[in-house]
CSV table of C-alpha atoms in Angstrom, one decimal:
chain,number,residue,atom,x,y,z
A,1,UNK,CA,136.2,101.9,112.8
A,2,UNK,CA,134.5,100.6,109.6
A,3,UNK,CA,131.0,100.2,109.2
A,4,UNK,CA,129.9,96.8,108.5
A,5,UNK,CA,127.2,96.1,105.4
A,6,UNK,CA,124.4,93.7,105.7
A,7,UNK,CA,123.0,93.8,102.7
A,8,UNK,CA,124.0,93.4,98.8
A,9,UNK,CA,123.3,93.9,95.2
A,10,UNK,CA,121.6,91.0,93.6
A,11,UNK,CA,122.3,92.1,89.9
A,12,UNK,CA,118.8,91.7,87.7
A,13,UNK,CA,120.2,91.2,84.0
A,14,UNK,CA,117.5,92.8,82.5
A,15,UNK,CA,114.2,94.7,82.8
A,16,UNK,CA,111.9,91.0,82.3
A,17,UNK,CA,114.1,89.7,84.9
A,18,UNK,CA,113.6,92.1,87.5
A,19,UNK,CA,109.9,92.2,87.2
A,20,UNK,CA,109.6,88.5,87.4
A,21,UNK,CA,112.0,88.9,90.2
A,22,UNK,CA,109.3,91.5,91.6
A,23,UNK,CA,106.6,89.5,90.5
A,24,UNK,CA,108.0,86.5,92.8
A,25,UNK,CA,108.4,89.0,95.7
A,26,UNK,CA,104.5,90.0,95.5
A,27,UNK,CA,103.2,86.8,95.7
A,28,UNK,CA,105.3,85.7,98.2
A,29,UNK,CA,104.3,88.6,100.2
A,30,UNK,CA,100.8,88.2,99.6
A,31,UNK,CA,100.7,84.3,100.9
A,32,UNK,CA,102.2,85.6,103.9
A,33,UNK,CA,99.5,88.0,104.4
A,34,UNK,CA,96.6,85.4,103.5
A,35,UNK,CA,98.4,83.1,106.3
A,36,UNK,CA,98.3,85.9,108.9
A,37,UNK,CA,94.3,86.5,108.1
A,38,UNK,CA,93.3,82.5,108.2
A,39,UNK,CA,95.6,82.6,111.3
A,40,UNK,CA,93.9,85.2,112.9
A,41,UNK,CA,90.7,84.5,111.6
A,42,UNK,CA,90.4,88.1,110.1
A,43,UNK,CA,87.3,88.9,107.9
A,44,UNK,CA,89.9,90.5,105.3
A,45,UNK,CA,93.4,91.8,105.6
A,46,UNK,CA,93.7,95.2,107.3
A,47,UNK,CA,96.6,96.6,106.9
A,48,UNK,CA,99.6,94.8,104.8
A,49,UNK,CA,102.2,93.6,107.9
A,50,UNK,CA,100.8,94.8,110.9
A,51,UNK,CA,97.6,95.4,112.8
A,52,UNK,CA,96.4,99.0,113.2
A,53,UNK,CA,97.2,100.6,116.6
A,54,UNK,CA,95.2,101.2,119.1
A,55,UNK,CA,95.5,104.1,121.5
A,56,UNK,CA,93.5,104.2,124.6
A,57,UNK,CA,93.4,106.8,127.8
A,58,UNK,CA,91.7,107.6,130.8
A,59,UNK,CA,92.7,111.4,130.6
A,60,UNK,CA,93.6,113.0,127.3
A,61,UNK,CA,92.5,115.9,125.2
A,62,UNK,CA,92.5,116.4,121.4
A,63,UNK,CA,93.3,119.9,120.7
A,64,UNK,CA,93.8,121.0,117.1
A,65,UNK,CA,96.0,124.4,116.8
A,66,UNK,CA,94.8,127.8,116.2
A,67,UNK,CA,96.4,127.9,113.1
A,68,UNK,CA,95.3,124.5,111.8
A,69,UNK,CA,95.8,124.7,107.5
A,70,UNK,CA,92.6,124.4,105.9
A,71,UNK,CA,94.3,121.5,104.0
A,72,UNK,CA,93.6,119.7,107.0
A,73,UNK,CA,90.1,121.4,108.6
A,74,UNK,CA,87.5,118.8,108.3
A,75,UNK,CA,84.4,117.5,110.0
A,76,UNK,CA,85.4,117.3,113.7
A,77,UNK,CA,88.7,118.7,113.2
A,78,UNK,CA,88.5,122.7,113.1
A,79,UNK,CA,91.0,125.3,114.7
A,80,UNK,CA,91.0,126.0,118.5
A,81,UNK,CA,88.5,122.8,118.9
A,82,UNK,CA,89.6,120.3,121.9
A,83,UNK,CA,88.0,117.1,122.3
């Protein structure tokens, strides 16, 4: 069986033509956002394509591990804590 590609290699020519080809690619990307945000009457945008999640529970705990790095030990989140 042979795998089927869906995409292809869109040759650039040179370095200015790839950055205007990026450059195209940014703006088009930010009108869609701008869009989104007047669509959803937003304050600003958030996040760049899609809203932050949202987690909710009746019954969970936080627990942070014993051995928690200090790299990552700060404010509410210390070893052995549970919330």
């Amino acid at each position: 069986m042979q795998a089927t590609v869906s995409w292809r290699e869109i040759p650039q020519g040179s370095a200015e033509d790839e950055r205007l080809l990026f450059e195209k690619l940014a703006q088009d990307m930010m009108h869609v956002q701008l869009k989104t945000k007047q669509r959803a009457k937003a304050a600003g945008i958030q996040r760049a394509f899609h809203a932050k999640p949202i987690f909710a529970s009746i019954d969970a705990t936080l627990r942070f591990n014993e051995d928690l790095p200090a790299d990552f030990r700060a404010g509410f989140a210390q070893p052995g804590k549970a919330y």
